[in-house]
PDB file of C-alpha atoms in Angstrom:
ATOM      1  CA  MET A   1    -110.293 -68.527 -36.961  1.00  0.00           C
ATOM      2  CA  GLU A   2    -112.148 -71.676 -35.852  1.00  0.00           C
ATOM      3  CA  ARG A   3    -108.863 -73.463 -35.133  1.00  0.00           C
ATOM      4  CA  ARG A   4    -107.710 -70.555 -32.976  1.00  0.00           C
ATOM      5  CA  GLN A   5    -110.974 -70.626 -31.065  1.00  0.00           C
ATOM      6  CA  SER A   6    -110.738 -74.348 -30.521  1.00  0.00           C
ATOM      7  CA  ARG A   7    -107.199 -74.028 -29.129  1.00  0.00           C
ATOM      8  CA  THR A   8    -107.831 -71.035 -26.875  1.00  0.00           C
ATOM      9  CA  GLY A   9    -111.466 -71.573 -26.031  1.00  0.00           C
ATOM     10  CA  ALA A  10    -112.076 -67.833 -26.526  1.00  0.00           C
ATOM     11  CA  PRO A  11    -115.587 -66.952 -27.750  1.00  0.00           C
ATOM     12  CA  PRO A  12    -115.795 -65.229 -31.160  1.00  0.00           C
ATOM     13  CA  ASP A  13    -116.633 -61.820 -29.694  1.00  0.00           C
ATOM     14  CA  ARG A  14    -113.488 -61.843 -27.520  1.00  0.00           C
ATOM     15  CA  VAL A  15    -111.318 -62.809 -30.509  1.00  0.00           C
ATOM     16  CA  ALA A  16    -112.835 -59.969 -32.556  1.00  0.00           C
ATOM     17  CA  GLU A  17    -112.209 -57.586 -29.649  1.00  0.00           C
ATOM     18  CA  ARG A  18    -108.506 -58.508 -29.544  1.00  0.00           C
ATOM     19  CA  ASN A  19    -108.226 -58.053 -33.317  1.00  0.00           C
ATOM     20  CA  ALA A  20    -109.898 -54.625 -33.103  1.00  0.00           C
ATOM     21  CA  VAL A  21    -107.425 -53.522 -30.432  1.00  0.00           C
ATOM     22  CA  SER A  22    -104.445 -54.599 -32.549  1.00  0.00           C
ATOM     23  CA  GLY A  23    -105.862 -52.708 -35.522  1.00  0.00           C
ATOM     24  CA  GLU A  24    -106.377 -49.613 -33.398  1.00  0.00           C
ATOM     25  CA  GLN A  25    -102.793 -49.803 -32.130  1.00  0.00           C
ATOM     26  CA  LEU A  26    -101.495 -50.049 -35.684  1.00  0.00           C
ATOM     27  CA  LEU A  27    -103.591 -47.040 -36.669  1.00  0.00           C
ATOM     28  CA  ARG A  28    -102.420 -44.979 -33.700  1.00  0.00           C
ATOM     29  CA  ARG A  29     -98.769 -45.763 -34.426  1.00  0.00           C
ATOM     30  CA  GLY A  30     -99.229 -44.709 -38.035  1.00  0.00           C
ATOM     31  CA  LEU A  31    -100.980 -41.481 -37.067  1.00  0.00           C
ATOM     32  CA  ASP A  32     -98.221 -40.671 -34.579  1.00  0.00           C
ATOM     33  CA  ARG A  33     -95.624 -41.260 -37.267  1.00  0.00           C
ATOM     34  CA  ILE A  34     -97.182 -38.754 -39.664  1.00  0.00           C
ATOM     35  CA  GLY A  35     -97.963 -36.318 -36.849  1.00  0.00           C
ATOM     36  CA  LEU A  36    -101.754 -36.323 -37.236  1.00  0.00           C
ATOM     37  CA  LEU A  37    -103.714 -35.860 -34.022  1.00  0.00           C
ATOM     38  CA  LEU A  38    -107.329 -36.965 -34.391  1.00  0.00           C
ATOM     39  CA  THR A  39    -110.189 -36.351 -31.992  1.00  0.00           C
ATOM     40  CA  PRO A  40    -111.808 -39.317 -30.201  1.00  0.00           C
ATOM     41  CA  ALA A  41    -114.813 -38.858 -32.494  1.00  0.00           C
ATOM     42  CA  GLN A  42    -112.626 -39.139 -35.617  1.00  0.00           C
ATOM     43  CA  LEU A  43    -110.938 -42.272 -34.253  1.00  0.00           C
ATOM     44  CA  ASP A  44    -114.378 -43.757 -33.604  1.00  0.00           C
ATOM     45  CA  GLU A  45    -115.362 -42.956 -37.202  1.00  0.00           C
ATOM     46  CA  LEU A  46    -112.317 -44.798 -38.539  1.00  0.00           C
ATOM     47  CA  LYS A  47    -113.063 -47.775 -36.295  1.00  0.00           C
ATOM     48  CA  LEU A  48    -116.651 -47.882 -37.557  1.00  0.00           C
ATOM     49  CA  TYR A  49    -115.342 -47.581 -41.120  1.00  0.00           C
ATOM     50  CA  LEU A  50    -113.051 -50.577 -40.532  1.00  0.00           C
ATOM     51  CA  SER A  51    -115.855 -52.582 -38.957  1.00  0.00           C
ATOM     52  CA  GLU A  52    -118.244 -51.911 -41.852  1.00  0.00           C
ATOM     53  CA  LEU A  53    -115.573 -52.772 -44.422  1.00  0.00           C
ATOM     54  CA  LEU A  54    -114.911 -56.130 -42.766  1.00  0.00           C
ATOM     55  CA  ARG A  55    -118.670 -56.783 -42.659  1.00  0.00           C
ATOM     56  CA  TRP A  56    -119.261 -55.910 -46.327  1.00  0.00           C
ATOM     57  CA  ILE A  57    -116.139 -57.383 -47.944  1.00  0.00           C
ATOM     58  CA  PRO A  58    -117.382 -61.024 -47.927  1.00  0.00           C
ATOM     59  CA  ARG A  59    -120.464 -59.917 -49.924  1.00  0.00           C
ATOM     60  CA  VAL A  60    -119.188 -57.054 -52.103  1.00  0.00           C
ATOM     61  CA  ASN A  61    -115.909 -56.737 -54.023  1.00  0.00           C
ATOM     62  CA  LEU A  62    -114.889 -53.442 -52.434  1.00  0.00           C
ATOM     63  CA  THR A  63    -111.119 -53.801 -52.272  1.00  0.00           C
ATOM     64  CA  GLY A  64    -108.303 -56.294 -52.618  1.00  0.00           C
ATOM     65  CA  LEU A  65    -107.397 -55.579 -48.989  1.00  0.00           C
ATOM     66  CA  LYS A  66    -109.018 -58.327 -46.947  1.00  0.00           C
ATOM     67  CA  SER A  67    -107.374 -58.298 -43.513  1.00  0.00           C
ATOM     68  CA  GLU A  68    -107.715 -55.730 -40.766  1.00  0.00           C
ATOM     69  CA  GLU A  69    -103.967 -55.076 -40.846  1.00  0.00           C
ATOM     70  CA  ALA A  70    -103.928 -54.523 -44.627  1.00  0.00           C
ATOM     71  CA  ILE A  71    -106.921 -52.166 -44.500  1.00  0.00           C
ATOM     72  CA  VAL A  72    -105.357 -50.034 -41.764  1.00  0.00           C
ATOM     73  CA  ARG A  73    -101.900 -49.980 -43.334  1.00  0.00           C
ATOM     74  CA  GLU A  74    -102.605 -49.827 -47.085  1.00  0.00           C
ATOM     75  CA  GLY A  75    -106.109 -48.357 -46.943  1.00  0.00           C
ATOM     76  CA  PHE A  76    -106.211 -45.814 -44.132  1.00  0.00           C
ATOM     77  CA  LEU A  77    -102.560 -44.852 -43.634  1.00  0.00           C
ATOM     78  CA  ARG A  78    -101.648 -44.956 -47.330  1.00  0.00           C
ATOM     79  CA  SER A  79    -104.621 -42.692 -48.082  1.00  0.00           C
ATOM     80  CA  LEU A  80    -103.246 -40.115 -45.674  1.00  0.00           C
ATOM     81  CA  SER A  81    -100.031 -39.943 -47.728  1.00  0.00           C
ATOM     82  CA  TYR A  82    -101.921 -37.786 -50.256  1.00  0.00           C
ATOM     83  CA  ARG A  83    -101.877 -34.997 -47.672  1.00  0.00           C
ATOM     84  CA  ALA A  84     -98.214 -34.345 -48.591  1.00  0.00           C
ATOM     85  CA  ALA A  85     -99.355 -32.819 -51.902  1.00  0.00           C
ATOM     86  CA  PHE A  86    -102.199 -30.458 -50.943  1.00  0.00           C
ATOM     87  CA  GLU A  87    -103.446 -28.241 -48.132  1.00  0.00           C
ATOM     88  CA  PRO A  88    -106.814 -29.323 -46.655  1.00  0.00           C
ATOM     89  CA  GLU A  89    -108.032 -25.779 -46.187  1.00  0.00           C
ATOM     90  CA  PRO A  90    -111.678 -24.975 -45.411  1.00  0.00           C
ATOM     91  CA  TRP A  91    -113.998 -25.312 -48.399  1.00  0.00           C
ATOM     92  CA  VAL A  92    -111.439 -26.990 -50.638  1.00  0.00           C
ATOM     93  CA  ARG A  93    -113.456 -28.920 -53.221  1.00  0.00           C
ATOM     94  CA  ALA A  94    -112.002 -32.382 -53.808  1.00  0.00           C
ATOM     95  CA  VAL A  95    -113.102 -35.274 -56.016  1.00  0.00           C
ATOM     96  CA  ASP A  96    -112.128 -38.927 -55.663  1.00  0.00           C
ATOM     97  CA  ILE A  97    -112.483 -40.704 -59.010  1.00  0.00           C
ATOM     98  CA  GLY A  98    -113.182 -44.430 -58.800  1.00  0.00           C
ATOM     99  CA  SER A  99    -113.461 -44.287 -55.024  1.00  0.00           C
ATOM    100  CA  GLY A 100    -114.129 -48.001 -54.511  1.00  0.00           C
ATOM    101  CA  ALA A 101    -113.956 -48.652 -50.776  1.00  0.00           C
ATOM    102  CA  GLY A 102    -113.395 -44.935 -50.120  1.00  0.00           C
ATOM    103  CA  PHE A 103    -109.607 -44.809 -50.444  1.00  0.00           C
ATOM    104  CA  PRO A 104    -108.375 -42.115 -50.314  1.00  0.00           C
ATOM    105  CA  GLY A 105    -111.378 -39.780 -50.446  1.00  0.00           C
ATOM    106  CA  LEU A 106    -113.440 -40.932 -47.489  1.00  0.00           C
ATOM    107  CA  VAL A 107    -110.395 -41.416 -45.243  1.00  0.00           C
ATOM    108  CA  LEU A 108    -109.226 -37.880 -46.029  1.00  0.00           C
ATOM    109  CA  LYS A 109    -112.725 -36.514 -45.399  1.00  0.00           C
ATOM    110  CA  ILE A 110    -112.848 -38.110 -41.943  1.00  0.00           C
ATOM    111  CA  CYS A 111    -109.392 -36.867 -40.981  1.00  0.00           C
ATOM    112  CA  TYR A 112    -109.782 -33.419 -42.567  1.00  0.00           C
ATOM    113  CA  PRO A 113    -113.510 -32.661 -42.194  1.00  0.00           C
ATOM    114  CA  GLU A 114    -113.154 -29.125 -43.581  1.00  0.00           C
ATOM    115  CA  ILE A 115    -112.794 -30.590 -47.107  1.00  0.00           C
ATOM    116  CA  ASP A 116    -115.802 -30.730 -49.445  1.00  0.00           C
ATOM    117  CA  MET A 117    -115.522 -34.219 -50.942  1.00  0.00           C
ATOM    118  CA  LEU A 118    -117.231 -35.849 -53.927  1.00  0.00           C
ATOM    119  CA  LEU A 119    -116.824 -39.604 -54.374  1.00  0.00           C
ATOM    120  CA  ILE A 120    -117.398 -40.914 -57.913  1.00  0.00           C
ATOM    121  CA  GLU A 121    -117.952 -44.660 -58.240  1.00  0.00           C
ATOM    122  CA  ALA A 122    -119.164 -46.494 -61.336  1.00  0.00           C
ATOM    123  CA  ALA A 123    -119.928 -49.833 -59.646  1.00  0.00           C
ATOM    124  CA  ARG A 124    -123.434 -49.838 -58.189  1.00  0.00           C
ATOM    125  CA  ARG A 125    -122.705 -51.999 -55.126  1.00  0.00           C
ATOM    126  CA  ARG A 126    -119.576 -50.052 -54.218  1.00  0.00           C
ATOM    127  CA  ALA A 127    -121.520 -46.802 -54.523  1.00  0.00           C
ATOM    128  CA  ALA A 128    -124.189 -48.308 -52.263  1.00  0.00           C
ATOM    129  CA  PHE A 129    -121.530 -49.111 -49.668  1.00  0.00           C
ATOM    130  CA  LEU A 130    -120.124 -45.581 -49.769  1.00  0.00           C
ATOM    131  CA  ARG A 131    -123.571 -44.022 -49.378  1.00  0.00           C
ATOM    132  CA  HIS A 132    -124.360 -46.391 -46.516  1.00  0.00           C
ATOM    133  CA  LEU A 133    -121.097 -45.491 -44.773  1.00  0.00           C
ATOM    134  CA  ILE A 134    -121.619 -41.746 -45.184  1.00  0.00           C
ATOM    135  CA  ARG A 135    -125.018 -42.148 -43.481  1.00  0.00           C
ATOM    136  CA  GLN A 136    -123.612 -44.362 -40.730  1.00  0.00           C
ATOM    137  CA  LEU A 137    -120.833 -41.886 -39.974  1.00  0.00           C
ATOM    138  CA  GLY A 138    -123.151 -38.881 -40.103  1.00  0.00           C
ATOM    139  CA  LEU A 139    -120.741 -36.991 -42.369  1.00  0.00           C
ATOM    140  CA  THR A 140    -121.660 -33.712 -44.032  1.00  0.00           C
ATOM    141  CA  ARG A 141    -120.275 -31.969 -47.135  1.00  0.00           C
ATOM    142  CA  VAL A 142    -119.515 -35.335 -48.748  1.00  0.00           C
ATOM    143  CA  ARG A 143    -121.566 -37.335 -51.223  1.00  0.00           C
ATOM    144  CA  CYS A 144    -121.205 -40.249 -53.585  1.00  0.00           C
ATOM    145  CA  ILE A 145    -122.332 -40.198 -57.213  1.00  0.00           C
ATOM    146  CA  HIS A 146    -122.947 -43.513 -58.965  1.00  0.00           C
ATOM    147  CA  ALA A 147    -121.519 -42.653 -62.375  1.00  0.00           C
ATOM    148  CA  ARG A 148    -118.465 -42.774 -64.579  1.00  0.00           C
ATOM    149  CA  ALA A 149    -116.268 -39.687 -64.288  1.00  0.00           C
ATOM    150  CA  GLU A 150    -116.549 -38.892 -67.991  1.00  0.00           C
ATOM    151  CA  GLN A 151    -120.338 -38.558 -67.605  1.00  0.00           C
ATOM    152  CA  LEU A 152    -119.700 -35.459 -65.469  1.00  0.00           C
ATOM    153  CA  HIS A 153    -117.291 -33.717 -67.850  1.00  0.00           C
ATOM    154  CA  ALA A 154    -119.974 -31.652 -69.559  1.00  0.00           C
ATOM    155  CA  ASP A 155    -122.040 -31.011 -66.418  1.00  0.00           C
ATOM    156  CA  PRO A 156    -121.597 -27.369 -65.293  1.00  0.00           C
ATOM    157  CA  GLU A 157    -121.991 -28.477 -61.688  1.00  0.00           C
ATOM    158  CA  HIS A 158    -118.740 -30.449 -61.986  1.00  0.00           C
ATOM    159  CA  ARG A 159    -116.724 -29.268 -64.982  1.00  0.00           C
ATOM    160  CA  GLY A 160    -113.787 -27.134 -63.821  1.00  0.00           C
ATOM    161  CA  ARG A 161    -115.077 -27.063 -60.229  1.00  0.00           C
ATOM    162  CA  TYR A 162    -112.509 -28.979 -58.153  1.00  0.00           C
ATOM    163  CA  GLN A 163    -109.217 -27.817 -56.663  1.00  0.00           C
ATOM    164  CA  VAL A 164    -107.971 -31.343 -55.927  1.00  0.00           C
ATOM    165  CA  ALA A 165    -108.608 -34.686 -57.617  1.00  0.00           C
ATOM    166  CA  PHE A 166    -107.545 -38.170 -56.555  1.00  0.00           C
ATOM    167  CA  ALA A 167    -107.671 -41.259 -58.738  1.00  0.00           C
ATOM    168  CA  ARG A 168    -106.616 -44.735 -57.693  1.00  0.00           C
ATOM    169  CA  ALA A 169    -106.618 -47.784 -59.953  1.00  0.00           C
ATOM    170  CA  VAL A 170    -108.337 -46.096 -62.905  1.00  0.00           C
ATOM    171  CA  GLY A 171    -106.074 -47.043 -65.790  1.00  0.00           C
ATOM    172  CA  GLY A 172    -102.627 -45.558 -65.325  1.00  0.00           C
ATOM    173  CA  VAL A 173    -101.346 -42.008 -65.192  1.00  0.00           C
ATOM    174  CA  ALA A 174    -102.616 -40.919 -68.610  1.00  0.00           C
ATOM    175  CA  GLY A 175    -105.996 -42.541 -68.035  1.00  0.00           C
ATOM    176  CA  ALA A 176    -106.389 -40.793 -64.697  1.00  0.00           C
ATOM    177  CA  ALA A 177    -105.401 -37.485 -66.294  1.00  0.00           C
ATOM    178  CA  SER A 178    -108.024 -37.857 -69.005  1.00  0.00           C
ATOM    179  CA  LEU A 179    -110.732 -38.410 -66.364  1.00  0.00           C
ATOM    180  CA  ALA A 180    -109.618 -35.712 -63.925  1.00  0.00           C
ATOM    181  CA  ALA A 181    -108.458 -32.803 -66.106  1.00  0.00           C
ATOM    182  CA  PRO A 182    -111.947 -31.627 -67.217  1.00  0.00           C
ATOM    183  CA  LEU A 183    -113.084 -31.562 -63.581  1.00  0.00           C
ATOM    184  CA  LEU A 184    -110.167 -29.472 -62.290  1.00  0.00           C
ATOM    185  CA  SER A 185    -110.381 -25.732 -61.855  1.00  0.00           C
ATOM    186  CA  PRO A 186    -107.463 -23.528 -63.007  1.00  0.00           C
ATOM    187  CA  GLY A 187    -104.662 -24.096 -60.518  1.00  0.00           C
ATOM    188  CA  GLY A 188    -106.212 -27.412 -59.475  1.00  0.00           C
ATOM    189  CA  ARG A 189    -104.138 -30.541 -59.140  1.00  0.00           C
ATOM    190  CA  LEU A 190    -104.501 -34.253 -59.731  1.00  0.00           C
ATOM    191  CA  ILE A 191    -102.630 -36.348 -57.143  1.00  0.00           C
ATOM    192  CA  LEU A 192    -101.692 -39.942 -57.919  1.00  0.00           C
ATOM    193  CA  GLN A 193     -99.804 -42.495 -55.871  1.00  0.00           C
ATOM    194  CA  VAL A 194     -97.332 -44.335 -58.076  1.00  0.00           C
ATOM    195  CA  GLY A 195     -94.550 -46.859 -57.721  1.00  0.00           C
ATOM    196  CA  ARG A 196     -90.880 -45.926 -57.768  1.00  0.00           C
ATOM    197  CA  HIS A 197     -90.448 -47.009 -61.397  1.00  0.00           C
ATOM    198  CA  THR A 198     -93.307 -44.772 -62.578  1.00  0.00           C
ATOM    199  CA  ALA A 199     -91.956 -41.880 -60.539  1.00  0.00           C
ATOM    200  CA  GLU A 200     -88.547 -42.297 -62.156  1.00  0.00           C
ATOM    201  CA  SER A 201     -90.213 -42.329 -65.592  1.00  0.00           C
ATOM    202  CA  LEU A 202     -91.981 -39.000 -65.087  1.00  0.00           C
ATOM    203  CA  GLN A 203     -89.982 -37.248 -67.797  1.00  0.00           C
ATOM    204  CA  ALA A 204     -91.402 -39.645 -70.376  1.00  0.00           C
ATOM    205  CA  LEU A 205     -94.927 -39.105 -69.042  1.00  0.00           C
ATOM    206  CA  ARG A 206     -94.834 -35.301 -69.172  1.00  0.00           C
ATOM    207  CA  PRO A 207     -95.852 -34.987 -72.871  1.00  0.00           C
ATOM    208  CA  ARG A 208     -98.892 -37.212 -72.284  1.00  0.00           C
ATOM    209  CA  LEU A 209     -99.936 -35.148 -69.279  1.00  0.00           C
ATOM    210  CA  ALA A 210     -99.320 -31.913 -71.181  1.00  0.00           C
ATOM    211  CA  ALA A 211    -101.856 -33.112 -73.767  1.00  0.00           C
ATOM    212  CA  PHE A 212    -104.485 -32.738 -71.018  1.00  0.00           C
ATOM    213  CA  GLY A 213    -103.161 -29.315 -69.989  1.00  0.00           C
ATOM    214  CA  LEU A 214    -101.333 -30.603 -66.893  1.00  0.00           C
ATOM    215  CA  ARG A 215     -97.821 -29.904 -65.585  1.00  0.00           C
ATOM    216  CA  ALA A 216     -96.367 -32.694 -63.461  1.00  0.00           C
ATOM    217  CA  ALA A 217     -93.933 -32.959 -60.580  1.00  0.00           C
ATOM    218  CA  ILE A 218     -93.004 -35.623 -58.025  1.00  0.00           C
ATOM    219  CA  ARG A 219     -93.604 -35.367 -54.292  1.00  0.00           C
ATOM    220  CA  GLU A 220     -92.606 -37.855 -51.622  1.00  0.00           C
ATOM    221  CA  ALA A 221     -94.557 -38.656 -48.476  1.00  0.00           C
ATOM    222  CA  PRO A 222     -92.898 -40.370 -45.506  1.00  0.00           C
ATOM    223  CA  GLY A 223     -93.102 -44.144 -45.392  1.00  0.00           C
ATOM    224  CA  ILE A 224     -96.138 -45.404 -43.529  1.00  0.00           C
ATOM    225  CA  GLU A 225     -93.926 -47.388 -41.151  1.00  0.00           C
ATOM    226  CA  ALA A 226     -90.477 -46.887 -39.695  1.00  0.00           C
ATOM    227  CA  GLY A 227     -87.917 -48.097 -42.236  1.00  0.00           C
ATOM    228  CA  ALA A 228     -90.469 -48.236 -45.060  1.00  0.00           C
ATOM    229  CA  PRO A 229     -89.657 -46.496 -48.364  1.00  0.00           C
ATOM    230  CA  PRO A 230     -91.364 -43.177 -49.098  1.00  0.00           C
ATOM    231  CA  THR A 231     -94.670 -43.018 -50.926  1.00  0.00           C
ATOM    232  CA  HIS A 232     -94.253 -41.441 -54.365  1.00  0.00           C
ATOM    233  CA  LEU A 233     -96.883 -38.998 -55.577  1.00  0.00           C
ATOM    234  CA  ILE A 234     -97.303 -37.486 -59.031  1.00  0.00           C
ATOM    235  CA  VAL A 235     -98.825 -34.034 -58.749  1.00  0.00           C
ATOM    236  CA  ALA A 236    -100.263 -32.908 -62.105  1.00  0.00           C
ATOM    237  CA  GLU A 237    -101.404 -29.287 -61.971  1.00  0.00           C
ATOM    238  CA  LYS A 238    -103.661 -27.385 -64.333  1.00  0.00           C
ATOM    239  CA  PRO A 239    -101.937 -24.000 -64.749  1.00  0.00           C
ATOM    240  CA  PRO A 240    -103.921 -20.929 -63.708  1.00  0.00           C
ATOM    241  CA  PRO A 241    -105.002 -18.618 -66.528  1.00  0.00           C
TER     242      PRO A 241
END
């Protein structure tokens, strides 16, 4: 960054402004591709989210995504791929297990504000970031609990209370199922993004998911960019009684 400034003579605030514009363009192209029309207020919330992430990342290990481009593409737009596997109807209760930097739960909450969203995060500093961001954005019907998901399994406020669960980077498909299944209501579903190899191995995973009372299927979401491969989702549903 210093070398660029020395060559162009642009002050740091002008360089940051150009970077923000390029990130916004990338976001708008991605939203157009998936057909999601956001209000100006929602776009401002995502821009503030991006700004706060870039400010916190040097001090807190929030995510492996370090650049503006990576956060927009693999954080924001990839989070929206989960929408292919559930309907964000009013008062849907959703839980994001191991939310980290807020992917996908906080992104989905901003873009689909009718969702009731719980973020569960075991790392204290990540939970502090999520709570700070919720306050900064002025969001309602969303909160962050600093806890491990298994600590909530026996709590009547949470056990069997959620129609949708997300889990990212929490120990594989079976590990995510073990954390999410007790929190799901009958008919609820756990949605996981997986690679192509895992998706192709679903038949072998079905007995392990069945042990947690879940039936699994594969969904595909459109690629986040033109020419990109689809995003593979495992949808593990708890059958209704």
